[in-house]
Each structure stands twice: as structure tokens, then as C-alpha cells.
Coordinates of C-alpha atoms in Angstrom, one line a residue:
X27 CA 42.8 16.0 -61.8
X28 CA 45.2 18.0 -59.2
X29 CA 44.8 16.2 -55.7
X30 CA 43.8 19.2 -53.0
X31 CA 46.0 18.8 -50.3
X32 CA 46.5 20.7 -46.7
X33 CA 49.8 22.8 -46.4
X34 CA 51.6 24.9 -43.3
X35 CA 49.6 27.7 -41.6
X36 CA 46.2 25.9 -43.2
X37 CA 47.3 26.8 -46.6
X38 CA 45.2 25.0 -49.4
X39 CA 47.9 23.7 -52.3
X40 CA 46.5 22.6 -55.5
X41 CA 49.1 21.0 -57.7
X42 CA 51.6 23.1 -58.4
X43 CA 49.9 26.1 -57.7
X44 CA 50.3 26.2 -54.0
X45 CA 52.0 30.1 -54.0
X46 CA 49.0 31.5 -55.9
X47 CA 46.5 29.8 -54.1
X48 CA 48.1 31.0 -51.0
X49 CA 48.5 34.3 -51.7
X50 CA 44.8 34.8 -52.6
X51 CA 44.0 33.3 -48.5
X52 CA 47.0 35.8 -47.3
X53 CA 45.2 38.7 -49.3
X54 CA 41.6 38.7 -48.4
X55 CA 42.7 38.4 -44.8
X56 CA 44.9 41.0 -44.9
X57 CA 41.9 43.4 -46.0
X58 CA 39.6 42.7 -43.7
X59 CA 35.4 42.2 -44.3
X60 CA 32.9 44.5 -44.0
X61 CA 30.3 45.4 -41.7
X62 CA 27.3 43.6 -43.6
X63 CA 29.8 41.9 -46.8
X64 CA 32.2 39.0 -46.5
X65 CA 35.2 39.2 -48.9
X66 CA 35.8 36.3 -51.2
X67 CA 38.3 35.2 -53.6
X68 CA 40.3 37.9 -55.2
X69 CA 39.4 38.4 -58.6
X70 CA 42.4 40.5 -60.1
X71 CA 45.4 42.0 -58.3
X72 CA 47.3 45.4 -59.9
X73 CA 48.8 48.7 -59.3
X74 CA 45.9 50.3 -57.8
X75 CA 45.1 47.4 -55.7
X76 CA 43.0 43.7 -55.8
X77 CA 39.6 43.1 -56.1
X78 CA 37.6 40.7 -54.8
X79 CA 34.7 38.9 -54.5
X80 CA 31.8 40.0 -51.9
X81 CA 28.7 38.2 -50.5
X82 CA 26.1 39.4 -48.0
X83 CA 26.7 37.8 -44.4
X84 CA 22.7 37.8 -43.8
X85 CA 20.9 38.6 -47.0
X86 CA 17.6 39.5 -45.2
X87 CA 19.5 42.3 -42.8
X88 CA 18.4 45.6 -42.8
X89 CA 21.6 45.6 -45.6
X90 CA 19.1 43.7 -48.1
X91 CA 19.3 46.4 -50.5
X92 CA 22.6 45.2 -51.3
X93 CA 22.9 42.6 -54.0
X94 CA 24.1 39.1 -52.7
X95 CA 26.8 39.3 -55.1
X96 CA 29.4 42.3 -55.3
X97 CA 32.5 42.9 -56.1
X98 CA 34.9 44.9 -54.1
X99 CA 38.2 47.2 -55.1
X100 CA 40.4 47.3 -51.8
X101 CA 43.7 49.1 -51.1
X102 CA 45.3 50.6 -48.0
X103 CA 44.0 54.0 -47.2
X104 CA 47.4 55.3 -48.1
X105 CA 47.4 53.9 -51.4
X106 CA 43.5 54.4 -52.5
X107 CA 43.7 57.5 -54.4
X108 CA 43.3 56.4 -57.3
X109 CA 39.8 54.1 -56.8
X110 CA 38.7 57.1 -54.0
X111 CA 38.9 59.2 -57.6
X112 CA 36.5 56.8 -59.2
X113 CA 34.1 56.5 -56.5
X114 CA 34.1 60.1 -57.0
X115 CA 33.1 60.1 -60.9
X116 CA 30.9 57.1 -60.4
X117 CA 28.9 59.3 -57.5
X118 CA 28.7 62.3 -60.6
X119 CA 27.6 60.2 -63.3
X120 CA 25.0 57.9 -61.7
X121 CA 21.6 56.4 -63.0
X122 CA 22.2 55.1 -66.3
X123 CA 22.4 51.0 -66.9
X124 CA 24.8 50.8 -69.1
X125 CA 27.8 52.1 -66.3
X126 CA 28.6 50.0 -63.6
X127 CA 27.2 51.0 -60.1
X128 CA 28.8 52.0 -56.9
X129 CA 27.3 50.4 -53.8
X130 CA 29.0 52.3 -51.3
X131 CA 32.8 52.8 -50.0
X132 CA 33.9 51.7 -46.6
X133 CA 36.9 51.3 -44.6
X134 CA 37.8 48.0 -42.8
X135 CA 40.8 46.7 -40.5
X136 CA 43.3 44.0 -41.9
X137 CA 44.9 41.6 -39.8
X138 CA 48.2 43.8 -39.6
X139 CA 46.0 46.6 -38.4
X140 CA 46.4 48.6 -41.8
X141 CA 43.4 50.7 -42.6
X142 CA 41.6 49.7 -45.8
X143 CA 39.7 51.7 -48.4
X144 CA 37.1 50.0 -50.0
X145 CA 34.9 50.4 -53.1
X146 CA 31.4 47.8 -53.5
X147 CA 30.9 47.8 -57.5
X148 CA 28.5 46.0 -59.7
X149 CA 29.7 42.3 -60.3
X150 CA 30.3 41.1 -64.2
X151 CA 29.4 37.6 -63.6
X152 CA 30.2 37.0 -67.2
X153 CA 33.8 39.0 -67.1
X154 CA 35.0 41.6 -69.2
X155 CA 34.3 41.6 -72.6
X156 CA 37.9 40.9 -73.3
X157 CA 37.5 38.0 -72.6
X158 CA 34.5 36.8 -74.0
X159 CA 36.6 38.0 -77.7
X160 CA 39.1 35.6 -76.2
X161 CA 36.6 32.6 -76.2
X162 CA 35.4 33.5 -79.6
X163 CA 38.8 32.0 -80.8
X164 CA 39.7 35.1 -82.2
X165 CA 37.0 34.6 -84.8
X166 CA 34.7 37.4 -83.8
X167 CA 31.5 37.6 -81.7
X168 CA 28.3 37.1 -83.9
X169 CA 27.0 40.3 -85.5
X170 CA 24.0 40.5 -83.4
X171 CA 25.9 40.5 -80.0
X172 CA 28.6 43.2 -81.3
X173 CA 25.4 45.2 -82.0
X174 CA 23.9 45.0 -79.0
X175 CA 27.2 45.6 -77.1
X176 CA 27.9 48.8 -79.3
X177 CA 24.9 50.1 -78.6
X178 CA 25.0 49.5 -74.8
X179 CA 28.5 51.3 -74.6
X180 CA 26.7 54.8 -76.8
X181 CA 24.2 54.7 -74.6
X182 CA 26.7 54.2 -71.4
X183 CA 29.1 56.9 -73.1
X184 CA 26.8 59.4 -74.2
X185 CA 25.6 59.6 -70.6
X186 CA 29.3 60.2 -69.3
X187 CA 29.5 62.6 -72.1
X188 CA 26.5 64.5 -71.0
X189 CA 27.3 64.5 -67.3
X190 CA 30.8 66.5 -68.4
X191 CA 33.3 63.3 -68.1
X192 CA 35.5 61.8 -70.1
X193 CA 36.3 58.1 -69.7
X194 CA 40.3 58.0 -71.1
X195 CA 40.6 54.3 -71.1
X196 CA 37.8 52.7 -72.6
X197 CA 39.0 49.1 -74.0
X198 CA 37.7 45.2 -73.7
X199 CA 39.2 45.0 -70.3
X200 CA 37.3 47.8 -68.4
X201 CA 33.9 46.8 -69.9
X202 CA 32.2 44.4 -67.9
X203 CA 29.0 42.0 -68.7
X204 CA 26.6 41.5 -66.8
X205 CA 23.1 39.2 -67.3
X206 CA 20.5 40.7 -69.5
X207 CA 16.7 39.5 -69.1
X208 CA 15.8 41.0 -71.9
X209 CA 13.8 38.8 -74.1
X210 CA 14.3 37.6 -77.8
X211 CA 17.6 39.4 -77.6
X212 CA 19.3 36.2 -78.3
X213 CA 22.5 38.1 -76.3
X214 CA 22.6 36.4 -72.7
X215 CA 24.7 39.3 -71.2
X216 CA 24.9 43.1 -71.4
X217 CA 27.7 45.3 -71.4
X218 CA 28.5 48.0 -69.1
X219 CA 31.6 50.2 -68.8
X220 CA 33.6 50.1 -66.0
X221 CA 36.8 51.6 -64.1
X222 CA 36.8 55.0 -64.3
X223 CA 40.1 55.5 -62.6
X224 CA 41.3 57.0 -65.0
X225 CA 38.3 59.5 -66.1
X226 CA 38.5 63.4 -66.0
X227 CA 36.0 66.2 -66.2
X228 CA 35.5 67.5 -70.3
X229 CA 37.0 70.6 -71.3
X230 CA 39.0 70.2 -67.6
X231 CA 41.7 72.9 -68.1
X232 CA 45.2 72.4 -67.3
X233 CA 48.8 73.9 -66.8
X234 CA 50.4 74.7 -70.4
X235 CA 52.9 71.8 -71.0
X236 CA 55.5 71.7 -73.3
X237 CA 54.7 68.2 -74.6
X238 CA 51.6 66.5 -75.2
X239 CA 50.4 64.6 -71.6
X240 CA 48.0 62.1 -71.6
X241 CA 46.4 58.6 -70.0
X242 CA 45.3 55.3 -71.4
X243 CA 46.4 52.6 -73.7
X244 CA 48.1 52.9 -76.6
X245 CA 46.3 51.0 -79.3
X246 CA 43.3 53.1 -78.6
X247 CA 43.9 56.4 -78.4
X248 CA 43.1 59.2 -81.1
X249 CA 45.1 61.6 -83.5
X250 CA 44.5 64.4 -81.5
X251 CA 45.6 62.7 -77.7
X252 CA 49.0 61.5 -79.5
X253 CA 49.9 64.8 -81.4
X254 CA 48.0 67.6 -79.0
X255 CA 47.1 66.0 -75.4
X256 CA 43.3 66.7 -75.9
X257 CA 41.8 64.4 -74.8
X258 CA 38.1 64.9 -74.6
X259 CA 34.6 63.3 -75.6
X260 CA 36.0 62.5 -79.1
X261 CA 38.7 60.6 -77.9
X262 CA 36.2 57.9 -76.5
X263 CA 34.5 57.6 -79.7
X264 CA 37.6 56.9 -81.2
X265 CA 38.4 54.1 -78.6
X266 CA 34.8 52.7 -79.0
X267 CA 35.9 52.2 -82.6
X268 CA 38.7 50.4 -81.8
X269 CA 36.7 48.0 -79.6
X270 CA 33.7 47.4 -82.3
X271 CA 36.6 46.5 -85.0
X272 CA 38.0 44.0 -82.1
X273 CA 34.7 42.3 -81.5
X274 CA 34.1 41.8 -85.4
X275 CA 37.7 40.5 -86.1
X276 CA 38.9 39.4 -83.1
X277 CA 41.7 41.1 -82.9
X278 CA 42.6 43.9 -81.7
X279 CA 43.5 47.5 -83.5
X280 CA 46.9 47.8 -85.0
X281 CA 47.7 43.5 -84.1
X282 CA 48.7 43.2 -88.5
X283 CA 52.1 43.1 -86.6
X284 CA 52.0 41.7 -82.6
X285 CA 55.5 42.8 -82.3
X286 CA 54.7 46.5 -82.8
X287 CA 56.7 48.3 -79.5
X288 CA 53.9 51.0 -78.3
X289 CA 56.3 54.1 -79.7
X290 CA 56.1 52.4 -83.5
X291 CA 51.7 52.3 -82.6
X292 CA 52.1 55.8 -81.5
X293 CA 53.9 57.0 -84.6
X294 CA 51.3 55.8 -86.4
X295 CA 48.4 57.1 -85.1
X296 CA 50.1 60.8 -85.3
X297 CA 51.0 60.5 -88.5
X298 CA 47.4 60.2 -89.2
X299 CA 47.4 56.5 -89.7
X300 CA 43.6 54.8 -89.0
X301 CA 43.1 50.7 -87.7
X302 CA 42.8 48.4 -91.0
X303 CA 39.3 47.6 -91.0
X304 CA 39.1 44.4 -93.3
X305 CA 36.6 44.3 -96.5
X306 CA 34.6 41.3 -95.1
X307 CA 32.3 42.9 -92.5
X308 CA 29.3 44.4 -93.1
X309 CA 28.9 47.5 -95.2
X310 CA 26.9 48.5 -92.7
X311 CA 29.5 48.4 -89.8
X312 CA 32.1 49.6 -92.2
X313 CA 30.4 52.9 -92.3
X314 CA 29.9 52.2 -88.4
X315 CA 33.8 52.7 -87.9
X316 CA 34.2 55.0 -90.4
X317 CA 32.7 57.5 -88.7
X318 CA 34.3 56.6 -85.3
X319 CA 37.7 56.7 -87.1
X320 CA 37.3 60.4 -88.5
X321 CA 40.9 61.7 -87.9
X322 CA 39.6 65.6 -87.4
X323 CA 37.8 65.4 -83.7
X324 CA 35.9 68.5 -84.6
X325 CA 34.3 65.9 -87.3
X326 CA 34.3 62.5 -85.3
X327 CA 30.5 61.6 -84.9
X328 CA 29.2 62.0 -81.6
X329 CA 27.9 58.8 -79.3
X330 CA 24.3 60.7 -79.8
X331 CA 24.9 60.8 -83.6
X332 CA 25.9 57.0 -83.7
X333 CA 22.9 55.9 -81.7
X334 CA 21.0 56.7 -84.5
X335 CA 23.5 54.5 -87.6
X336 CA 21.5 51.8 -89.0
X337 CA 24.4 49.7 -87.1
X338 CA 22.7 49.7 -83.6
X339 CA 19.1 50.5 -85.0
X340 CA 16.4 48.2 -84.9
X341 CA 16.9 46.3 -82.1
X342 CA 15.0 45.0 -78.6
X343 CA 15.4 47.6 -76.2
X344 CA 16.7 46.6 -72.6
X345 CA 16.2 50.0 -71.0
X346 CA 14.4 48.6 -68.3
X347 CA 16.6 45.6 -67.5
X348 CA 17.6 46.9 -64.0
X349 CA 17.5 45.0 -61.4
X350 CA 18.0 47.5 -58.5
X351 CA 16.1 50.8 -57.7
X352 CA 18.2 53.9 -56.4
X353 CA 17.4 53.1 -52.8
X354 CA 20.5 51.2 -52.7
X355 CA 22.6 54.6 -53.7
X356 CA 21.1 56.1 -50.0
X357 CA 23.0 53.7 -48.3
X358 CA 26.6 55.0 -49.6
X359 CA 25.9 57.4 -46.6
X360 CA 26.2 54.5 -43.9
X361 CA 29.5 53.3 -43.0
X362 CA 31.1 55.2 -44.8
X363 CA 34.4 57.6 -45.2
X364 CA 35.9 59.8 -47.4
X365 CA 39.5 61.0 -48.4
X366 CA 38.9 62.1 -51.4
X367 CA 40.9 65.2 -52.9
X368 CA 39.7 68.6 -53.6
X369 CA 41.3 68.1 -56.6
X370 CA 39.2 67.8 -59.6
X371 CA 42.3 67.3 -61.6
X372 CA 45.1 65.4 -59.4
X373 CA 46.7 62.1 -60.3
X374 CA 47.7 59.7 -58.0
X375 CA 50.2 57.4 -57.9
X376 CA 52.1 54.3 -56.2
X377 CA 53.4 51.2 -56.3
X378 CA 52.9 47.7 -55.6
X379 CA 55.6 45.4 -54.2
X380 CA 55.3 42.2 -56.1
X381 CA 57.0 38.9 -55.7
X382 CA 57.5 38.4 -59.5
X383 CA 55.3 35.2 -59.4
X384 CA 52.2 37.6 -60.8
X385 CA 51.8 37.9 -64.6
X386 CA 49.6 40.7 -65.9
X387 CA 49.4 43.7 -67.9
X388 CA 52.9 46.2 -67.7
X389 CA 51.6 49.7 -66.6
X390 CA 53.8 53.1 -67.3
X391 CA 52.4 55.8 -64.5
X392 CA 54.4 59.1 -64.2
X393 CA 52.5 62.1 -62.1
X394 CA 52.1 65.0 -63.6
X395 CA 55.0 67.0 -62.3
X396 CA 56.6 64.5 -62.6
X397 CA 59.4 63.5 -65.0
X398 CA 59.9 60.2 -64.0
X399 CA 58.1 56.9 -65.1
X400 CA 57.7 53.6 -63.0
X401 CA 56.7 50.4 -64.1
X402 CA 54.1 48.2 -62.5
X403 CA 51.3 45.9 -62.9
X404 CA 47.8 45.7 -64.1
X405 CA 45.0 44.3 -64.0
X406 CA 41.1 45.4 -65.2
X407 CA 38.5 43.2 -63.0
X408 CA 37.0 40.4 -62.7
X409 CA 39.4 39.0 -64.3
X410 CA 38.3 35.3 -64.7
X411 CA 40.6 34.1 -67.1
X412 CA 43.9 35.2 -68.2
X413 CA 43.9 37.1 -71.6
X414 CA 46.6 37.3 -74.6
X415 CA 48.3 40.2 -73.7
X416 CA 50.0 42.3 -77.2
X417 CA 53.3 44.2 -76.3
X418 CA 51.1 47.5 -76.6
X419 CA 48.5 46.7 -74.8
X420 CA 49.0 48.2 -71.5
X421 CA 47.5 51.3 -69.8
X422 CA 49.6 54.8 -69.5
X423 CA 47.8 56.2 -66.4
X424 CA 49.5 59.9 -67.5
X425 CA 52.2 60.9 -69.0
X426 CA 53.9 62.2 -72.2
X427 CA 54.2 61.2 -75.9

């Protein structure tokens, strides 16, 4: 066992692991708490900022509504474009259980005076669900749970669908899970999808291009995003796929060869290629993916269409499994500021000045008039444990095949 010890400036140090712990204490008291939240250990750190943990300073204030538990997406006011964006879509797509919820945004004063945008979310006390693949041991969750997790993430998607968005980057690391009370499930947690900083309106027209332009992660995006740039409701079904064949293998799409540089994944996909899907699962899923893999978007079931495959029928409904009413949405109004753009379809960028002692996903982010590409780091929240991390698997916030 690592002996805790004291260091300079009342910094803990664990071990060896004195410059991470410190920089955790030197974060969340740079950002400052809020007016009825106290921030808590950070729970991931990337290029759109960190995220951390929030309690309630007195559960039975008038700020009750709130649940004890939160988690919070910070950034300095100059930088938070990107999570002001997805407070935005997550104010549009509201009331449906299977998306995470957004308690509010509010701005607070680190200790260096900065400004600092934050964004109260739903907490995934059981992680993302890339991780819980990780602790299968790359064997595959049971049928059951991958069931009940597909159908959570229709239901989620064709709600975004319906509302006119399209997620972009929907992968294990952006969906979170959260307890389920739902009884004789036999699945302790339920899945919902999460950041959404990446998300645009559907059929959201744009300037002609000469080359295809488009955001996400490599491994899971469709024929038609590589080749053309449209990216649109059919796109997600295609990345749903990806994720369904990940839970039942435990790998991930395209990981045959873990080597693969993303260009090589790319030239697959438009070339027409499709994810292996071994012949030992279910028939039944088989036909699941088959119709999320259809390589003609105009043909690629719809999440309404798939909610009704024998794949996600027949099982206990957790529709009511919601433990907070909309009251808590009025108080987004209190304590609260906006900078968001008029800009239905800008892209924000920045960057992150990193130490090098921070290991995470590699992100590629170019704007849109933009011809250059930096690289930073990423990282999808909580974030509880580290995860294996495949040489494509990395998020492309925008740019060009």
C-alpha cells in the first residue's frame, strides 16, 4: 500500500503519483465552485476542458432540486465554445431518459480571477460504457445487458433524430451509465448518451466544399461521411452498429489488425468495406447489425425500424426509471449566462497547454475555414479508469478525408 504523505503548498503525494495528484488540487481550485455546488475531484481532463465532480453544499436549500451528485464540464469563458454548443443541443433535445440531462450552466471565478463557464450534467456513477467492455476482459458483456443497452441508445437516438439533430460521435466513450431500478432486469445500470459537442442540426446545409468535411472517430463512421461528407441520421445508426458489435466481441470495429493508421480504416470504409462481424453470435444480433451496416444510407434501417427487431423486443421496460421531474430544467434560468453563438453551424476550436505528464486520447481539430490541423488531447467523462486506446481511436472534431 502507498504511504499518503504531506508535500509543499499542502500538496497530497501518494507514491509516485505526487504530480497527478497535485494537479487535480491545482485544477479544481483554479475553477472556482458554484453558488449552491462544490467541485470535487476532476474526473477527465481534454481539449475542451476537465470535468469534475460536484456535490450540493446544503442538500435541503432552496437548490434541492439538484441532485446531490453532478458532474460538471468547466473551461474558461474564452475557451467554452465548444461545451456552450452542447448546452445548447442538450436545451433542444430535452425530456427523454435515455440522453444525459443538463442541470444548468453557470459562470464562476478561479483563483487567478479567470472567468469560468460551466456545464452541471447527469453523473454516470457506473462510467462510460467503454469501460465496463474493458472489465469484461474483452470477452463481451452478457447478451441480456448488450440488449438492454441497444435498446436504451434507439430509444435515446431516435429522440435526437426526431428533434432534427445528429449526434456525429456516438462511441463507448460518450455513453455513460447510470443506475437502473428497474426490476427483474437483471442489468444494474442503464445507458444514456452523452457529449453532444460535437452534434449538428439534420439536413443542416453548408458551404459547397471541394472535399468531403466531417467530425468524429474514425472506426465509426459510415460509407457515405468518408466518401461524400453527409453526415446525417444514418450515420448514427451506423456508429450504433459499431458499438453493439463491440459489446458482443469486445473489441472494437476494424481491431483484426490494432496497428491499422486511421487513413488505412478510412480506405476501407470508402471502398465499401463493412466491420467483420464473427459467426458465433446470435443469429438474431447478426441480423441486428446487418441492418445497421447497410452500406446505401437511403437503405440503413432507421433507430424507429430497429426498435421493433426481435433483438431489443421482449424485454422489461424502464421508461419510468427517472428519478427527477422537469422542475429541475426551470432552474437553468437562475445563475445563469450565456455566450452562445448565433451560429447554428460554427465550430470552435482551441488548445490546451499540457505538461506532457497527461496520457489520453490524440484529437485532430481543424475549423472549418481552416486548412490547418492541430493536435491535442482527449478525453470523454467520467472517466474512472484508463481505457486501451487503438491507434484509430481518436475523435476528428471537423475536418477533411
Amino acid at each position: 500500500m502507498n504511504r499518503m504523505q504531506q508535500g509543499k503548498k499542502g500538496e497530497v503525494i501518494v507514491g509516485g503519483h505526487q504530480l497527478e495528484l497535485r494537479t487535480v488540487v491545482d485544477d479544481r481550485r483554479s475553477y472556482g465552485d458554484g453558488v449552491a455546488w462544490r467541485r470535487g475531484a476532476m474526473l477527465g481532463k481534454g481539449s475542451s476542458g476537465c470535468v469534475f465532480m460536484a456535490t450540493l453544499k446544503k442538500p435541503r436549500s432552496k437548490y434541492s432540486y439538484y441532485p446531490s451528485v453532478m458532474a460538471v464540464k468547466s473551461a474558461e469563458v474564452s475557451d467554452s465554445g465548444s461545451i456552450q454548443k452542447e448546452r445548447e443541443v442538450l436545451d433542444k433535445i430535452k425530456g427523454n431518459p435515455y440522453v444525459i440531462r443538463s442541470f444548468g450552466e453557470e459562470t464562476t471565478t478561479g483563483e487567478n480571477g479567470d472567468m469560468v463557464y460551466n456545464l452541471l450534467l447527469e453523473y454516470g456513477s457506473g462510467g462510460t460504457l467503454a469501460e465496463r467492455i474493458k472489465r469484461s476482459g474483452e470477452k463481451g458483456l452478457p447478451e441480456l445487458e448488450v440488449r438492454f443497452h441497444t435498446r436504451s441508445l434507439l430509444r435515446g437516438l431516435n429522440h435526437i433524430h426526431m428533434i432534427g439533430y445528429v449526434h456525429c460521435d456516438l462511441k463507448p466513450d460518450n455513453i455513460l451509465l447510470l443506475p437502473s431500478s428497474t426490476v427483474g432486469s437483471g442489468v444494474e445500470f442503464r445507458a444514456k448518451i452523452g457529449d453532444f459537442g460535437l452534434a449538428k442540426r439534420a439536413k443542416q446545409s453548408k458551404k459547397r466544399r471541394l472535399e468531403p468535411y466531417w467530425r468524429g472517430t474514425p472506426i465509426y463512421l459510415s460509407p457515405e461521411v468518408v466518401k461524400d461528407g453527409v453526415q446525417e441520421e444514418p450515420s448514427d445508426i451506423w456508429a450504433l452498429g459499431c458499438i453493439v458489435l463491440h459489446m458482443l466481441t469486445g473489441e472494437p470495429p476494424w481491431a483484426e489488425d490494432r496497428q491499422l493508421e486511421a487513413k488505412e480504416v478510412l480506405t476501407k470504409i470508402k471502398e465499401g468495406k463493412t466491420p467483420k462481424i464473427p459467426k458465433e453470435i446470435p443469429k438474431v444480433a447478426m441480423d441486428f447489425l446487418k441492418g445497421c451496416f447497410v452500406k446505401n444510407d437511403m437503405y440503413r434501417l432507421t433507430a424507429e425500424m430497429l426498435l421493433n427487431h426481435p433483438f431489443v423486443e421482449g424485454l422489461a421496460d424502464d421508461d419510468g426509471d427517472w428519478q427527477f421531474g422537469e422542475v429541475v430544467e426551470d432552474l437553468n434560468a437562475i445563475h445563469s449566462a450565456s455566450w452562445v453563438s448565433d451560429d447554428e453551424d460554427s465550430i470552435y476550436s482551441w488548445s490546451d497547454e499540457d505538461d506532457g505528464s497527461y496520457e489520453g486520447e490524440v484529437t485532430w481539430e481543424s475549423e472549418e475555414n481552416l486548412d490547418e490541423t492541430s493536435l491535442e488531447l482527449s478525453s470523454e467523462v467520467p472517466s474512472h479508469t484508463s481505457t486501451k486506446t487503438y491507434l484509430v481511436d481518436y475523435t476528428i472534431r471537423a475536418g477533411v478525408v
